[in-house]
mmCIF file with all atom_site columns, C-alpha atoms in Angstrom:
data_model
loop_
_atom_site.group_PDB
_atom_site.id
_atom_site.type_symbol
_atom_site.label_atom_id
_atom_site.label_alt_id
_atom_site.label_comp_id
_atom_site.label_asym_id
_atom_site.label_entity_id
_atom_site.label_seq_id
_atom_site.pdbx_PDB_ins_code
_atom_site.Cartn_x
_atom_site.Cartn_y
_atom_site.Cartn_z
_atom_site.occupancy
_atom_site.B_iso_or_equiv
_atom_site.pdbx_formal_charge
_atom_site.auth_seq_id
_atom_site.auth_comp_id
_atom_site.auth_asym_id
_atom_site.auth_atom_id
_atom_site.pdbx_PDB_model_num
ATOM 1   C CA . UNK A 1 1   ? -22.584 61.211 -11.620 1.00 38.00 ? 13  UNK A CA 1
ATOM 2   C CA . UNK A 1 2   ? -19.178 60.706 -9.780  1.00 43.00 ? 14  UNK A CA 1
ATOM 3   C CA . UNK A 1 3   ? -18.983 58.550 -7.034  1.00 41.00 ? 15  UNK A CA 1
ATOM 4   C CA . UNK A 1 4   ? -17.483 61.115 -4.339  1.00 39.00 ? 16  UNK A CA 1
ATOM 5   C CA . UNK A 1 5   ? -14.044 60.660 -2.628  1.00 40.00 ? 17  UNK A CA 1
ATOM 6   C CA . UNK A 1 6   ? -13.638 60.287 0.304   1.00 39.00 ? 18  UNK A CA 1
ATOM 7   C CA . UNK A 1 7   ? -10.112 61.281 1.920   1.00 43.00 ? 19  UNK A CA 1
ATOM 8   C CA . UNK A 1 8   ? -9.092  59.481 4.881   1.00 47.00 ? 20  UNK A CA 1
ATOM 9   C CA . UNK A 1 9   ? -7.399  61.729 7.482   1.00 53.00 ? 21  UNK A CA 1
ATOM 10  C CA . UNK A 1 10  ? -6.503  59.387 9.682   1.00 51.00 ? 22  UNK A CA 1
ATOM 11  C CA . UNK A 1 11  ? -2.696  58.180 9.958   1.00 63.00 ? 23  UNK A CA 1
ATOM 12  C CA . UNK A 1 12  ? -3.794  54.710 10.320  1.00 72.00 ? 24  UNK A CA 1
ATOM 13  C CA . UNK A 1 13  ? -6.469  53.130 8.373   1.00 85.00 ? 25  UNK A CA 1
ATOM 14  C CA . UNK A 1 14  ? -9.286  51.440 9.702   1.00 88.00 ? 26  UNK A CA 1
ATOM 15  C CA . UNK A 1 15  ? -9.359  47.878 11.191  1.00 90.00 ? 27  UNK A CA 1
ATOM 16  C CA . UNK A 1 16  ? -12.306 46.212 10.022  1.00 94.00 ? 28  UNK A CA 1
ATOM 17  C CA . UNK A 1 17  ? -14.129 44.284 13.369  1.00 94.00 ? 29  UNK A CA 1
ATOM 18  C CA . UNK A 1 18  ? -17.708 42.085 14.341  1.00 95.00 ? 30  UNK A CA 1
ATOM 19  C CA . UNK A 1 19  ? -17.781 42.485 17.871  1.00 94.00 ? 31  UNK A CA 1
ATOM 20  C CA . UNK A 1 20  ? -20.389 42.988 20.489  1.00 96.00 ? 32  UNK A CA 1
ATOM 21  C CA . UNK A 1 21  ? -19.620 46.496 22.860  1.00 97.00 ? 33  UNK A CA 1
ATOM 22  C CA . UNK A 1 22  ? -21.576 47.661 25.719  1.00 97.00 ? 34  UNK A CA 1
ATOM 23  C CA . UNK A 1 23  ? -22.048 51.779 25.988  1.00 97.00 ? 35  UNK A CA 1
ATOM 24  C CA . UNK A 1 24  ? -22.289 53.774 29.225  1.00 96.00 ? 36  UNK A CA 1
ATOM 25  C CA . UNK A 1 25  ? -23.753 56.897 27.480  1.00 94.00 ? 37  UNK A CA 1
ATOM 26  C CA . UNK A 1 26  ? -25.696 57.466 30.236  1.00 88.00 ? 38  UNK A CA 1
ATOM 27  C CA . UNK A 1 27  ? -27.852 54.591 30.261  1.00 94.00 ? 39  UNK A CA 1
ATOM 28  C CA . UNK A 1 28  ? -26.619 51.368 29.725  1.00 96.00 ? 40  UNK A CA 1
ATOM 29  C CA . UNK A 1 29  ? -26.755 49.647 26.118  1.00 97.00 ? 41  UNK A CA 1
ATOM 30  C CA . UNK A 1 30  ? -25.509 47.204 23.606  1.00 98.00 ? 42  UNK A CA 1
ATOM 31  C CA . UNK A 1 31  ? -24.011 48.070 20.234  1.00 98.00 ? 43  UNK A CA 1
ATOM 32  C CA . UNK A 1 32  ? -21.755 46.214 17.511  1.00 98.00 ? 44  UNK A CA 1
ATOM 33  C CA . UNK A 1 33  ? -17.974 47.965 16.848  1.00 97.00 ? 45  UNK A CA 1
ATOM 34  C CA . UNK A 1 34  ? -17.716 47.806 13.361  1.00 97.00 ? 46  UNK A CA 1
ATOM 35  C CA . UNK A 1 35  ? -14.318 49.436 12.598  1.00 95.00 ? 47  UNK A CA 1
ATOM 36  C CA . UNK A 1 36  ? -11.388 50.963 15.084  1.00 91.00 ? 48  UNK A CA 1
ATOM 37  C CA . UNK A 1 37  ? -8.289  53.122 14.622  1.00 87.00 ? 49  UNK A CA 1
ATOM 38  C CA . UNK A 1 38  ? -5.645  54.483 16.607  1.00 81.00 ? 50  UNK A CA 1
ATOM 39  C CA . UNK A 1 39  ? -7.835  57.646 17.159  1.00 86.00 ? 51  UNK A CA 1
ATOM 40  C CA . UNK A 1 40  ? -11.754 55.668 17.897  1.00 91.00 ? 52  UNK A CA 1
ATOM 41  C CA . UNK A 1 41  ? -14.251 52.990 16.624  1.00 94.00 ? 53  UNK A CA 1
ATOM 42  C CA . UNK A 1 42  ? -16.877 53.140 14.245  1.00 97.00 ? 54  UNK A CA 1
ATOM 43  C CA . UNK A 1 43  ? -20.091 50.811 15.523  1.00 98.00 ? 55  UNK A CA 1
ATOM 44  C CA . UNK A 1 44  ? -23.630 50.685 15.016  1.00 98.00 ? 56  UNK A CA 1
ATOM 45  C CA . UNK A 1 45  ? -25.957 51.446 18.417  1.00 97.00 ? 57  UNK A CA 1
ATOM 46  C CA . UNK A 1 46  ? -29.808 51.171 18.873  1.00 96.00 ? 58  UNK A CA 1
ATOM 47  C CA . UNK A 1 47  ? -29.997 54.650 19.648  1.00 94.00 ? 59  UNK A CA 1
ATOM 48  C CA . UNK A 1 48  ? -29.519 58.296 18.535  1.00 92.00 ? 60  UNK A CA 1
ATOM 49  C CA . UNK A 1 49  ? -26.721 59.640 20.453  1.00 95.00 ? 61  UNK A CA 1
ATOM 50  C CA . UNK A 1 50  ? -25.290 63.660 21.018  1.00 96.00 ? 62  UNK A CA 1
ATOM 51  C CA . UNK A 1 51  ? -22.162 64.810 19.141  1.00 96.00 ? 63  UNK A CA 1
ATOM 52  C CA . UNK A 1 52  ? -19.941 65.449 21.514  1.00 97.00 ? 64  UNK A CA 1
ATOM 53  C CA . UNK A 1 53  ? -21.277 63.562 24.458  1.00 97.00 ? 65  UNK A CA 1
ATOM 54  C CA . UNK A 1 54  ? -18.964 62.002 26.485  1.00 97.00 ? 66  UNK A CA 1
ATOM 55  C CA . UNK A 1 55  ? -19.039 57.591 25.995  1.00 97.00 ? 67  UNK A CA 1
ATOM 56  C CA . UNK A 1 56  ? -17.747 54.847 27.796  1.00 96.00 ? 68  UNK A CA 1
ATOM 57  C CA . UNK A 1 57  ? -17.084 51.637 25.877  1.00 96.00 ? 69  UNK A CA 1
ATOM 58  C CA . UNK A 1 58  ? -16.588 48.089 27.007  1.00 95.00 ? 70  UNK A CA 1
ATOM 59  C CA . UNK A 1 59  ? -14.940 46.291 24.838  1.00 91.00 ? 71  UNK A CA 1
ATOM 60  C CA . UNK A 1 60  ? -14.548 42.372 24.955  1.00 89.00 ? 72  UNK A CA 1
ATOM 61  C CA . UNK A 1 61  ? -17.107 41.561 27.468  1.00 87.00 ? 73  UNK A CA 1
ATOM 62  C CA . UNK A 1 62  ? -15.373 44.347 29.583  1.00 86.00 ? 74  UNK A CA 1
ATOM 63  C CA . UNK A 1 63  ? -11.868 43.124 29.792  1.00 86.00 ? 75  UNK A CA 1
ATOM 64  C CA . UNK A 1 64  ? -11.020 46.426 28.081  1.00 88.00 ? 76  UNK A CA 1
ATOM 65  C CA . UNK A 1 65  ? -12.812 50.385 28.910  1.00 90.00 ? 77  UNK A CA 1
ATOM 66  C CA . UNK A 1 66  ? -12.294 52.903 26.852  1.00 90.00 ? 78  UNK A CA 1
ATOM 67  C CA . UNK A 1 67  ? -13.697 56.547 27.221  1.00 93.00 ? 79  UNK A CA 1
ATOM 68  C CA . UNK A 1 68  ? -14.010 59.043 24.566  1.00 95.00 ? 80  UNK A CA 1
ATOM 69  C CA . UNK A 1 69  ? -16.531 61.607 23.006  1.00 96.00 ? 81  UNK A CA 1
ATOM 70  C CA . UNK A 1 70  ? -18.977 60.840 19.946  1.00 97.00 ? 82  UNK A CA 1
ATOM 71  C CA . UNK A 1 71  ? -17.977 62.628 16.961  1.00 97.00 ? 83  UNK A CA 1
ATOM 72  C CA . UNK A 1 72  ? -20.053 61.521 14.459  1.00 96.00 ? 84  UNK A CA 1
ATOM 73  C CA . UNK A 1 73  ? -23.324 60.222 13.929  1.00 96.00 ? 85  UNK A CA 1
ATOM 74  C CA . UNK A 1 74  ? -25.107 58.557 10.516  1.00 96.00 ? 86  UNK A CA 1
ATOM 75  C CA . UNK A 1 75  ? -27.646 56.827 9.548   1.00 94.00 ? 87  UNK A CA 1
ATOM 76  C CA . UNK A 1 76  ? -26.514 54.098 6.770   1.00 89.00 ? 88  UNK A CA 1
ATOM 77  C CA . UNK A 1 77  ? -29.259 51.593 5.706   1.00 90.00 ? 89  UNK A CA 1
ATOM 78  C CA . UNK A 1 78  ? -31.801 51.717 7.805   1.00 91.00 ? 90  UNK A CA 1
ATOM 79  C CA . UNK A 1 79  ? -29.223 51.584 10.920  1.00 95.00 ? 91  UNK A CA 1
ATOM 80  C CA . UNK A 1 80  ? -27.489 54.382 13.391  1.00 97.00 ? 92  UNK A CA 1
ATOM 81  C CA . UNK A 1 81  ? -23.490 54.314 12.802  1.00 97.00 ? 93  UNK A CA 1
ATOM 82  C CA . UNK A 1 82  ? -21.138 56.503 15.245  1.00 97.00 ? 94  UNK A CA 1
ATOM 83  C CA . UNK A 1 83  ? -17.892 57.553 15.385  1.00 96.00 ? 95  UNK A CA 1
ATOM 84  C CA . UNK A 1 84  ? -16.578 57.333 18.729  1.00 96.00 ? 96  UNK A CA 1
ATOM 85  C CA . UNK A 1 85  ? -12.968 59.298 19.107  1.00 94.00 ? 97  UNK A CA 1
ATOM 86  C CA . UNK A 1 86  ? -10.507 58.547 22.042  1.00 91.00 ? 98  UNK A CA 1
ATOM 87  C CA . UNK A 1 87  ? -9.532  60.727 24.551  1.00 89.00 ? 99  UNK A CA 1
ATOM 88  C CA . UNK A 1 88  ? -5.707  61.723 24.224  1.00 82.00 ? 100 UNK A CA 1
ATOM 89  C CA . UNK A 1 89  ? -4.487  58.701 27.855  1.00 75.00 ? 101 UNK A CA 1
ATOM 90  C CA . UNK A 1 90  ? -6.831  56.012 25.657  1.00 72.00 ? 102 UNK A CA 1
ATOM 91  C CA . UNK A 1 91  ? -5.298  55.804 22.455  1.00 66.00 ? 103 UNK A CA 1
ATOM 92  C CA . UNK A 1 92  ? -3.047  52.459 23.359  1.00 72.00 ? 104 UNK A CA 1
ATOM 93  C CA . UNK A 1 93  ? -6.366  50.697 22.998  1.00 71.00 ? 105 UNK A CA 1
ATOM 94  C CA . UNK A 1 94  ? -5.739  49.669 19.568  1.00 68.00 ? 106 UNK A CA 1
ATOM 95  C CA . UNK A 1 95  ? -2.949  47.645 21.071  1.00 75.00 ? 107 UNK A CA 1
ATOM 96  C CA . UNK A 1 96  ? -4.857  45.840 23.356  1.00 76.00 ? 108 UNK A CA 1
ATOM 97  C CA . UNK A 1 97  ? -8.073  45.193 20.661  1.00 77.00 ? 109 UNK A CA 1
ATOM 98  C CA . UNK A 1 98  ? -5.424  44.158 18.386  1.00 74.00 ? 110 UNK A CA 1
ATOM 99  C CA . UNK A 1 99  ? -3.898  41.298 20.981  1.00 78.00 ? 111 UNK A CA 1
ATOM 100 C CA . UNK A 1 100 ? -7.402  40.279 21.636  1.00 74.00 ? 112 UNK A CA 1
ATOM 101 C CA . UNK A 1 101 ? -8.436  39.623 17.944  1.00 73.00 ? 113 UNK A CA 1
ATOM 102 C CA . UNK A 1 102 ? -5.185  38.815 16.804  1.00 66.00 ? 114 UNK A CA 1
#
């Protein structure tokens, strides 16, 4: 069989990342950002969360906050993945994450 394509619709790709981020989603929590974009993250959480829900990230021990909605959830390997996107006044994040990691 075919290994599918996937097409990526974002206009920049994905930075690949390790890095611990605490979630306000209501309760408190820790989870690991795995990827980020102009547009969101991609990280792995210890819990299931709602599509759409409204998130708070801190990023870098919370020198950096960004808010945004969940608009994807997964479960890859035995482990939750999520797709966090911006909201529109966050997107200069990517900026800031990229200063930190250099």
């Amino acid at each position: 069989m075919p290994e599918r394509q996937v097409q990526e619709v974002r206009g920049e790709p994905r930075i690949p990342i390790d890095v611990e981020v605490r979630f306000r989603y209501p309760e408190v929590f820790k989870g690991i950002m795995k990827d980020f974009c102009t547009g969101g993250l991609g990280a792995e959480v210890p819990v299931t969360m709602e599509i759409d829900s409204p998130v708070e990230v801190e990023i870098f021990e919370g020198r950096l906050l960004a808010s945004g909605n969940v608009r994807w959830i997964r479960m890859e390997e035995g482990v939750v993945r999520v797709g966090i996107q911006f909201r529109e006044g966050e997107r200069d994040i990517i900026q800031q994450v990229k200063a930190w990691t250099g």
